[in-house]
mmCIF file of C-alpha atoms in Angstrom:
data_model
loop_
_atom_site.group_PDB
_atom_site.id
_atom_site.type_symbol
_atom_site.label_atom_id
_atom_site.label_comp_id
_atom_site.label_asym_id
_atom_site.label_seq_id
_atom_site.Cartn_x
_atom_site.Cartn_y
_atom_site.Cartn_z
ATOM 1 C CA MET A 1414 0.000 0.000 0.000
ATOM 2 C CA ILE A 1415 1.274 3.457 -0.948
ATOM 3 C CA THR A 1416 0.317 6.099 1.605
ATOM 4 C CA ALA A 1417 -0.314 9.818 1.327
ATOM 5 C CA GLN A 1418 3.013 10.379 3.097
ATOM 6 C CA ASN A 1419 4.771 8.216 0.498
ATOM 7 C CA TRP A 1420 3.291 10.369 -2.257
ATOM 8 C CA ALA A 1421 4.350 13.564 -0.476
ATOM 9 C CA ASP A 1422 7.882 12.252 -0.014
ATOM 10 C CA ALA A 1423 8.112 11.101 -3.627
ATOM 11 C CA GLN A 1424 6.970 14.580 -4.683
ATOM 12 C CA GLN A 1425 9.871 16.064 -2.708
ATOM 13 C CA LEU A 1426 12.362 13.901 -4.590
ATOM 14 C CA TRP A 1427 10.639 14.570 -7.925
ATOM 15 C CA ASP A 1428 10.773 18.338 -7.418
ATOM 16 C CA PHE A 1429 14.435 18.241 -6.399
ATOM 17 C CA GLN A 1430 15.405 16.333 -9.525
ATOM 18 C CA GLN A 1431 13.987 19.035 -11.781
ATOM 19 C CA MET A 1432 16.763 21.373 -12.953
ATOM 20 C CA HIS A 1433 14.528 23.966 -14.686
ATOM 21 C CA HIS A 1434 17.230 24.775 -17.224
ATOM 22 C CA GLU A 1435 16.380 27.289 -19.913
ATOM 23 C CA LEU A 1436 16.096 25.494 -23.239
ATOM 24 C CA ARG A 1437 18.568 26.692 -25.881
ATOM 25 C CA PRO A 1438 20.186 25.297 -29.049
ATOM 26 C CA CYS A 1439 23.071 22.884 -28.466
ATOM 27 C CA SER A 1440 25.615 20.945 -30.502
ATOM 28 C CA VAL A 1441 23.959 17.574 -29.868
ATOM 29 C CA ALA A 1442 21.175 15.924 -27.899
ATOM 30 C CA ILE A 1443 22.042 12.819 -25.908
ATOM 31 C CA GLY A 1444 19.071 10.628 -25.012
ATOM 32 C CA LEU A 1445 19.880 8.451 -22.011
ATOM 33 C CA GLY A 1446 18.581 4.906 -22.278
ATOM 34 C CA SER A 1447 15.888 3.632 -19.901
ATOM 35 C CA HIS A 1448 12.461 1.997 -19.841
ATOM 36 C CA ASP A 1449 10.857 5.302 -20.846
ATOM 37 C CA LEU A 1450 10.303 5.935 -24.557
ATOM 38 C CA GLY A 1451 9.336 9.479 -23.611
ATOM 39 C CA VAL A 1452 13.053 10.271 -23.668
ATOM 40 C CA ALA A 1453 13.140 9.500 -27.392
ATOM 41 C CA GLU A 1454 9.993 11.547 -27.947
ATOM 42 C CA VAL A 1455 11.489 14.603 -26.212
ATOM 43 C CA ALA A 1456 14.716 14.258 -28.216
ATOM 44 C CA ALA A 1457 12.731 13.997 -31.449
ATOM 45 C CA ASP A 1458 10.742 17.116 -30.572
ATOM 46 C CA LEU A 1459 13.923 19.051 -29.789
ATOM 47 C CA TYR A 1460 15.402 18.058 -33.142
ATOM 48 C CA GLN A 1461 12.260 19.071 -35.008
ATOM 49 C CA ARG A 1462 12.253 22.433 -33.219
ATOM 50 C CA GLY A 1463 15.785 23.103 -34.468
ATOM 51 C CA MET A 1464 17.421 22.872 -31.040
ATOM 52 C CA VAL A 1465 19.999 20.289 -32.180
ATOM 53 C CA PRO A 1466 21.295 19.030 -35.542
ATOM 54 C CA LEU A 1467 22.073 15.553 -34.206
ATOM 55 C CA ILE A 1468 20.819 13.047 -31.618
ATOM 56 C CA VAL A 1469 22.810 10.326 -29.881
ATOM 57 C CA PHE A 1470 20.739 7.588 -28.268
ATOM 58 C CA THR A 1471 22.699 5.551 -25.755
ATOM 59 C CA GLY A 1472 21.856 2.394 -23.831
ATOM 60 C CA ALA A 1473 22.053 -1.398 -23.851
ATOM 61 C CA THR A 1474 19.474 -3.216 -21.710
ATOM 62 C CA SER A 1475 18.879 -3.589 -17.986
ATOM 63 C CA ARG A 1476 16.770 -5.796 -15.741
ATOM 64 C CA THR A 1477 13.951 -3.307 -16.282
ATOM 65 C CA THR A 1478 14.195 -3.206 -20.089
ATOM 66 C CA HIS A 1479 15.464 -6.562 -21.343
ATOM 67 C CA GLU A 1480 11.936 -7.828 -22.020
ATOM 68 C CA ARG A 1481 10.237 -4.655 -23.236
ATOM 69 C CA MET A 1482 13.253 -3.475 -25.286
ATOM 70 C CA PRO A 1483 14.952 -6.670 -26.483
ATOM 71 C CA ARG A 1484 16.932 -4.920 -29.236
ATOM 72 C CA GLY A 1485 18.424 -2.521 -26.701
ATOM 73 C CA GLU A 1486 17.253 0.808 -25.324
ATOM 74 C CA ALA A 1487 19.114 2.944 -27.867
ATOM 75 C CA GLU A 1488 17.732 0.970 -30.811
ATOM 76 C CA HIS A 1489 14.162 1.234 -29.570
ATOM 77 C CA TYR A 1490 14.698 4.972 -28.999
ATOM 78 C CA ARG A 1491 16.001 5.348 -32.559
ATOM 79 C CA GLU A 1492 12.988 3.512 -33.968
ATOM 80 C CA ARG A 1493 10.607 5.737 -32.016
ATOM 81 C CA ALA A 1494 12.344 8.926 -33.157
ATOM 82 C CA VAL A 1495 12.274 7.797 -36.801
ATOM 83 C CA ASP A 1496 8.568 6.996 -36.438
ATOM 84 C CA LEU A 1497 8.124 10.596 -35.246
ATOM 85 C CA GLY A 1498 9.827 11.989 -38.349
ATOM 86 C CA VAL A 1499 13.499 12.351 -37.409
ATOM 87 C CA PRO A 1500 15.703 11.279 -40.347
ATOM 88 C CA ASP A 1501 17.859 8.275 -39.562
ATOM 89 C CA SER A 1502 20.872 10.254 -40.807
ATOM 90 C CA ALA A 1503 20.446 12.625 -37.848
ATOM 91 C CA ILE A 1504 20.719 9.833 -35.266
ATOM 92 C CA LEU A 1505 23.743 8.020 -33.851
ATOM 93 C CA VAL A 1506 23.252 4.932 -31.709
ATOM 94 C CA GLU A 1507 25.477 3.739 -28.872
ATOM 95 C CA THR A 1508 24.417 0.276 -27.716
ATOM 96 C CA GLN A 1509 26.869 -0.742 -24.973
ATOM 97 C CA ALA A 1510 26.256 1.636 -22.044
ATOM 98 C CA ARG A 1511 24.680 0.117 -18.924
ATOM 99 C CA ASN A 1512 24.760 3.087 -16.544
ATOM 100 C CA THR A 1513 24.708 6.871 -16.705
ATOM 101 C CA GLY A 1514 28.476 7.225 -16.561
ATOM 102 C CA GLU A 1515 28.881 4.869 -19.508
ATOM 103 C CA ASN A 1516 26.092 6.701 -21.356
ATOM 104 C CA ILE A 1517 28.169 9.873 -21.234
ATOM 105 C CA ARG A 1518 31.621 8.360 -21.761
ATOM 106 C CA PHE A 1519 30.585 6.159 -24.653
ATOM 107 C CA SER A 1520 28.554 8.922 -26.329
ATOM 108 C CA ARG A 1521 31.517 11.264 -26.038
ATOM 109 C CA SER A 1522 33.817 8.656 -27.577
ATOM 110 C CA LEU A 1523 31.378 8.036 -30.438
ATOM 111 C CA LEU A 1524 31.217 11.737 -31.255
ATOM 112 C CA GLU A 1525 35.004 12.070 -31.074
ATOM 113 C CA GLU A 1526 35.428 9.072 -33.407
ATOM 114 C CA ARG A 1527 33.188 10.852 -35.934
ATOM 115 C CA ASN A 1528 35.229 14.070 -35.504
ATOM 116 C CA LEU A 1529 32.091 15.932 -34.492
ATOM 117 C CA PRO A 1530 32.899 18.999 -32.365
ATOM 118 C CA VAL A 1531 30.739 19.415 -29.271
ATOM 119 C CA GLU A 1532 30.534 22.641 -27.286
ATOM 120 C CA SER A 1533 27.152 22.021 -25.640
ATOM 121 C CA VAL A 1534 24.948 19.038 -24.851
ATOM 122 C CA LEU A 1535 21.174 18.906 -24.562
ATOM 123 C CA LEU A 1536 20.894 16.054 -22.100
ATOM 124 C CA VAL A 1537 17.559 14.225 -22.266
ATOM 125 C CA SER A 1538 16.598 11.904 -19.423
ATOM 126 C CA LYS A 1539 13.607 10.740 -17.430
ATOM 127 C CA PRO A 1540 12.049 13.544 -15.338
ATOM 128 C CA TYR A 1541 13.342 12.119 -12.059
ATOM 129 C CA GLU A 1542 16.929 11.855 -13.316
ATOM 130 C CA GLU A 1543 17.550 15.346 -14.662
ATOM 131 C CA ARG A 1544 19.795 16.319 -11.756
ATOM 132 C CA ARG A 1545 21.765 13.074 -11.586
ATOM 133 C CA ALA A 1546 22.310 13.091 -15.349
ATOM 134 C CA TYR A 1547 23.530 16.677 -15.154
ATOM 135 C CA ALA A 1548 25.859 15.967 -12.217
ATOM 136 C CA THR A 1549 27.316 12.939 -13.988
ATOM 137 C CA THR A 1550 27.962 14.825 -17.213
ATOM 138 C CA ARG A 1551 29.581 17.749 -15.401
ATOM 139 C CA LYS A 1552 31.975 15.288 -13.755
ATOM 140 C CA ILE A 1553 32.866 13.259 -16.835
ATOM 141 C CA TRP A 1554 32.727 15.955 -19.524
ATOM 142 C CA PRO A 1555 33.334 19.250 -17.686
ATOM 143 C CA GLU A 1556 34.383 21.245 -20.733
ATOM 144 C CA VAL A 1557 30.942 21.194 -22.380
ATOM 145 C CA ASP A 1558 27.933 23.316 -21.496
ATOM 146 C CA VAL A 1559 25.079 21.077 -20.285
ATOM 147 C CA VAL A 1560 21.342 21.705 -20.524
ATOM 148 C CA SER A 1561 19.369 18.982 -18.735
ATOM 149 C CA VAL A 1562 15.756 18.442 -19.848
ATOM 150 C CA SER A 1563 12.983 15.863 -19.732
ATOM 151 C CA THR A 1564 9.305 15.420 -20.451
ATOM 152 C CA SER A 1565 7.306 18.228 -18.831
ATOM 153 C CA MET A 1566 4.774 16.489 -16.595
ATOM 154 C CA THR A 1567 3.722 16.123 -12.991
ATOM 155 C CA LEU A 1568 4.601 13.151 -10.807
ATOM 156 C CA GLY A 1569 1.014 11.933 -11.019
ATOM 157 C CA GLU A 1570 1.014 12.184 -14.811
ATOM 158 C CA TYR A 1571 4.296 10.324 -14.989
ATOM 159 C CA VAL A 1572 3.055 7.505 -12.759
ATOM 160 C CA ASP A 1573 -0.063 7.239 -14.933
ATOM 161 C CA SER A 1574 2.101 6.999 -18.064
ATOM 162 C CA ILE A 1575 4.282 4.222 -16.597
ATOM 163 C CA GLN A 1576 1.328 2.526 -14.828
ATOM 164 C CA ASP A 1577 3.547 1.322 -11.994
ATOM 165 C CA SER A 1578 3.748 3.711 -9.056
ATOM 166 C CA ARG A 1579 6.040 1.457 -7.011
ATOM 167 C CA LEU A 1580 8.544 1.255 -9.859
ATOM 168 C CA VAL A 1581 8.577 5.045 -10.167
ATOM 169 C CA PHE A 1582 8.987 5.535 -6.402
ATOM 170 C CA ASP A 1583 11.780 2.951 -6.296
ATOM 171 C CA MET A 1584 13.517 4.702 -9.185
ATOM 172 C CA LEU A 1585 13.168 8.081 -7.464
ATOM 173 C CA VAL A 1586 14.773 6.684 -4.321
ATOM 174 C CA GLY A 1587 17.566 5.087 -6.351
ATOM 175 C CA ALA A 1588 18.297 8.317 -8.195
ATOM 176 C CA GLN A 1589 18.396 10.243 -4.925
ATOM 177 C CA GLN A 1590 20.759 7.728 -3.303
ATOM 178 C CA ARG A 1591 23.192 8.065 -6.177
ATOM 179 C CA LEU A 1592 23.198 11.841 -5.813
ATOM 180 C CA MET A 1593 24.191 11.326 -2.196
ATOM 181 C CA ILE A 1594 26.869 8.628 -2.445
ATOM 182 C CA TYR A 1595 28.366 8.886 -5.926
ATOM 183 C CA PRO A 1596 30.284 12.161 -5.363
ATOM 184 C CA GLN A 1597 32.476 10.289 -2.842
ATOM 185 C CA GLN A 1598 33.177 7.698 -5.540
ATOM 186 C CA GLU A 1599 33.921 10.501 -8.048
ATOM 187 C CA PHE A 1600 31.117 9.409 -10.366
ATOM 188 C CA LEU A 1601 29.427 12.820 -10.311
ATOM 189 C CA ILE A 1602 29.816 16.311 -8.899
ATOM 190 C CA HIS A 1603 28.687 17.167 -5.366
ATOM 191 C CA GLN A 1604 25.389 18.972 -4.921
ATOM 192 C CA ASP A 1605 23.857 20.206 -1.691
ATOM 193 C CA ILE A 1606 20.844 18.135 -0.598
ATOM 194 C CA PRO A 1607 18.110 20.072 1.259
ATOM 195 C CA THR A 1608 17.169 18.633 4.654
ATOM 196 C CA GLY A 1609 13.570 18.036 3.596
ATOM 197 C CA VAL A 1610 14.720 15.974 0.623
ATOM 198 C CA SER A 1611 17.041 13.851 2.778
ATOM 199 C CA GLU A 1612 14.224 13.222 5.244
ATOM 200 C CA ALA A 1613 11.782 12.263 2.482
ATOM 201 C CA TYR A 1614 14.357 9.866 1.060
ATOM 202 C CA ALA A 1615 14.912 8.249 4.463
ATOM 203 C CA ARG A 1616 11.172 7.732 5.024
ATOM 204 C CA LEU A 1617 10.723 6.117 1.601
ATOM 205 C CA CYS A 1618 13.660 3.791 2.293
ATOM 206 C CA SER A 1619 12.127 2.877 5.655
ATOM 207 C CA ASP A 1620 8.832 2.093 3.920
ATOM 208 C CA GLY A 1621 10.517 -0.346 1.544
ATOM 209 C CA PHE A 1622 11.027 1.562 -1.692
ATOM 210 C CA THR A 1623 14.516 0.156 -2.006
ATOM 211 C CA SER A 1624 14.691 -2.124 -5.035
ATOM 212 C CA ARG A 1625 16.846 0.320 -7.005
ATOM 213 C CA LEU A 1626 19.352 1.091 -4.249
ATOM 214 C CA VAL A 1627 22.996 0.193 -4.799
ATOM 215 C CA ALA A 1628 25.454 -0.991 -2.167
ATOM 216 C CA ALA A 1629 27.484 1.929 -0.800
ATOM 217 C CA GLN A 1630 31.232 1.427 -1.182
#
């Protein structure tokens, strides 16, 4: 059972993940692989609005996606973007990355191999991973300007679109944990965590929303 307090705490984490960056044209969009095809739809919309000349979709599969995206997250993203009118020639696909750090490193390597200069990145992720994606990119690729964006929707709308509130809450908790522990492991930059967010995270952990937590090293 998911309580009203669980929803309030999840809302705290959801709001904290939103970066509210001002949208502007960038050298490339990088769509981070996941279970959410909305990432591909946002990237396609940004391309069609002239915000980027090129999209990189990055991602292999995970325990969440191996059944629903058997050809790999990046390939399913590419197919969705092409269905929405993006020319295949404007899409690069990176199919090996299995975490956010690899998404960025492997995408960067792919662009460098193609001799494509990058000054700015329009980073497209799930709504509850905007901040972690940004922090990871700033750590791994500090010389580029980063704009972090996602589908514009409320937590309730997002849960309705995924049709699995526990999965979304677990993912929110997992994203928040990584923001807290990964700076010590030098996976991403440090960011201050408001007290209310830390308390909401702790309550959700106590109530069992822990399936996406990683072991702290």
